[in-house]
Amino acid sequence: AAVMARLPAPEELAHLASRLVAVEVQQEKRCLYPDAGIVATLEKIPARQRLFLSDFYMSAPVVAEFIEQAGLAKLVPAGLTSCDVSLNKRTGRLFRKVEEDTGIAPSHHLHIGDNEYSDYFIPRKLGLSADHYSSKDELAKTQRFAREYAGRDGQRRFAPKELSALTHLRPDECD
């Protein structure tokens, strides 16, 4: 009860939460960049419609802002996130939601993603075509940083600049 008495008023908490989200979105936009490999991959595949499907914890409009910032809105103009519909790719329910919303049959749906389980095995199990996307450059960065910042006890330790590379950020702009 004593802790609750010291909390700010609900309106103040809501304002603070909103401000924190705005700062996080601003920082993400400052640091993100397009993966050249996925751009080339998407440009090679003809499609009547492209959508992003993301298990990201922010809304589809925010993800669309990130895509716009990265210069990819022409390739992937819209989509869905787990956050918006309380469904995810891991269970397959987000794929089913897209099919229901768009009328696209699984046999006409190609999904490309970097998570071998959620983006490849699950869609294939549901009858979709799927490609597992893996960027050798990004994987090499991740492995290098893991080696460089391993602690003496073998636990991984990441400095903020290096952690940003693991999340496809430009470390030089994220100080």
XYZ file of C-alpha atoms in Angstrom:
175
model
C 0.000 0.000 0.000
C 2.874 2.370 0.799
C 4.357 1.826 -2.658
C 1.027 2.495 -4.344
C 0.644 5.736 -2.417
C 3.938 6.995 -3.880
C 3.035 6.259 -7.501
C 2.173 9.200 -9.747
C -1.437 9.753 -10.727
C -2.759 7.596 -13.594
C -2.759 10.560 -15.992
C 0.889 11.259 -15.174
C 1.793 7.579 -15.660
C -0.002 7.549 -19.017
C 1.869 10.678 -20.112
C 5.196 9.189 -19.009
C 4.477 5.911 -20.824
C 3.540 7.809 -23.980
C 6.721 9.866 -23.800
C 8.880 6.756 -23.282
C 7.345 5.102 -26.337
C 7.965 8.267 -28.385
C 11.619 8.337 -27.320
C 12.047 4.654 -28.183
C 10.457 5.129 -31.616
C 12.643 8.175 -32.258
C 15.785 6.240 -31.321
C 14.810 3.274 -33.483
C 14.265 5.588 -36.456
C 17.633 7.245 -35.904
C 19.459 3.961 -35.943
C 17.720 1.576 -38.302
C 18.844 0.734 -41.793
C 17.570 -1.576 -44.537
C 19.167 -4.965 -44.942
C 20.492 -4.872 -48.526
C 19.975 -8.603 -48.939
C 16.271 -8.537 -48.132
C 15.768 -5.580 -50.452
C 17.322 -7.548 -53.323
C 15.308 -10.625 -52.388
C 11.990 -8.773 -52.331
C 12.716 -6.925 -55.573
C 13.206 -10.256 -57.370
C 9.837 -11.690 -56.330
C 6.780 -10.469 -58.204
C 3.767 -9.961 -55.979
C 0.319 -8.401 -56.294
C 0.484 -7.413 -52.659
C 3.197 -7.370 -50.005
C 2.541 -7.116 -46.294
C 4.776 -7.259 -43.277
C 3.837 -9.728 -40.563
C 5.662 -9.070 -37.359
C 5.725 -10.404 -33.837
C 7.161 -7.027 -32.826
C 5.761 -5.491 -29.656
C 4.771 -2.189 -31.275
C 1.791 -1.472 -33.502
C 1.650 -1.867 -37.279
C 1.557 1.921 -37.836
C 4.829 2.245 -35.896
C 6.426 -0.606 -37.858
C 5.197 1.073 -41.054
C 6.974 4.264 -39.901
C 10.184 2.254 -39.465
C 9.787 0.755 -42.923
C 9.182 4.221 -44.376
C 12.250 5.577 -42.570
C 14.342 2.755 -44.046
C 13.093 3.633 -47.536
C 11.203 0.365 -48.024
C 7.590 1.533 -48.035
C 7.262 0.931 -51.781
C 8.251 -2.704 -51.275
C 6.228 -3.335 -48.104
C 3.601 -0.643 -47.618
C 1.496 -2.142 -44.814
C 1.005 -5.109 -42.549
C 0.084 -6.563 -39.185
C 1.843 -6.968 -35.884
C 1.112 -9.377 -33.082
C 0.665 -6.371 -30.824
C -2.376 -5.187 -32.776
C -4.282 -8.440 -33.069
C -3.033 -10.511 -30.103
C -1.990 -13.331 -32.441
C 1.491 -14.472 -33.410
C 3.383 -16.291 -36.127
C 4.716 -18.968 -33.759
C 1.206 -20.413 -33.313
C 0.287 -19.818 -36.954
C -2.704 -17.716 -35.979
C -1.253 -14.485 -37.431
C -0.914 -16.181 -40.844
C -4.538 -17.312 -40.646
C -5.613 -13.756 -39.754
C -3.887 -12.387 -42.865
C -5.566 -14.999 -45.024
C -8.971 -14.160 -43.535
C -8.455 -10.405 -43.930
C -7.099 -10.544 -47.492
C -8.815 -13.591 -48.932
C -5.440 -14.996 -49.941
C -5.345 -18.792 -49.991
C -2.339 -20.442 -48.303
C -1.271 -21.825 -51.689
C -0.913 -18.236 -52.987
C 0.916 -16.898 -49.948
C 4.731 -16.738 -49.871
C 6.196 -15.813 -46.510
C 9.827 -14.720 -46.117
C 11.352 -14.255 -42.686
C 14.438 -14.685 -40.560
C 13.096 -16.905 -37.790
C 13.493 -20.509 -38.886
C 10.625 -21.763 -36.748
C 8.050 -18.959 -36.945
C 8.833 -17.782 -40.461
C 9.618 -21.076 -42.175
C 8.417 -24.224 -40.413
C 5.065 -22.891 -39.186
C 3.965 -21.331 -42.506
C 4.941 -24.493 -44.391
C 2.979 -26.580 -41.894
C -0.034 -24.375 -42.707
C 0.345 -24.894 -46.466
C 2.072 -21.615 -47.308
C 5.234 -21.332 -49.344
C 8.020 -20.042 -47.142
C 11.653 -19.001 -47.458
C 13.977 -18.714 -44.497
C 15.928 -15.481 -44.950
C 19.353 -15.272 -43.405
C 21.808 -12.423 -43.860
C 25.388 -13.659 -43.763
C 26.617 -10.140 -43.018
C 24.292 -9.685 -40.048
C 25.036 -13.170 -38.731
C 28.784 -12.460 -38.959
C 28.307 -9.201 -37.006
C 26.312 -10.983 -34.320
C 28.919 -13.723 -33.952
C 31.811 -11.244 -33.874
C 30.186 -9.148 -31.169
C 29.362 -12.242 -29.153
C 33.043 -13.253 -29.226
C 34.375 -9.763 -28.550
C 32.134 -9.075 -25.595
C 32.099 -12.421 -23.843
C 32.843 -11.957 -20.158
C 35.480 -13.940 -18.288
C 32.744 -16.200 -16.973
C 31.686 -17.002 -20.556
C 28.509 -14.930 -20.319
C 27.915 -12.546 -23.185
C 28.395 -8.895 -22.391
C 27.382 -6.244 -24.902
C 28.233 -2.588 -24.897
C 25.378 -0.345 -26.141
C 27.084 0.416 -29.453
C 27.644 -3.261 -30.224
C 24.215 -4.342 -29.067
C 22.760 -1.938 -31.601
C 24.413 -3.887 -34.431
C 22.631 -7.014 -33.261
C 19.322 -5.306 -33.796
C 20.174 -3.924 -37.244
C 21.105 -0.496 -35.953
C 23.926 1.719 -37.102
C 26.242 1.885 -34.056
C 27.877 5.126 -35.205
C 24.553 6.943 -34.863
C 23.392 5.418 -31.605
C 25.724 6.924 -29.024
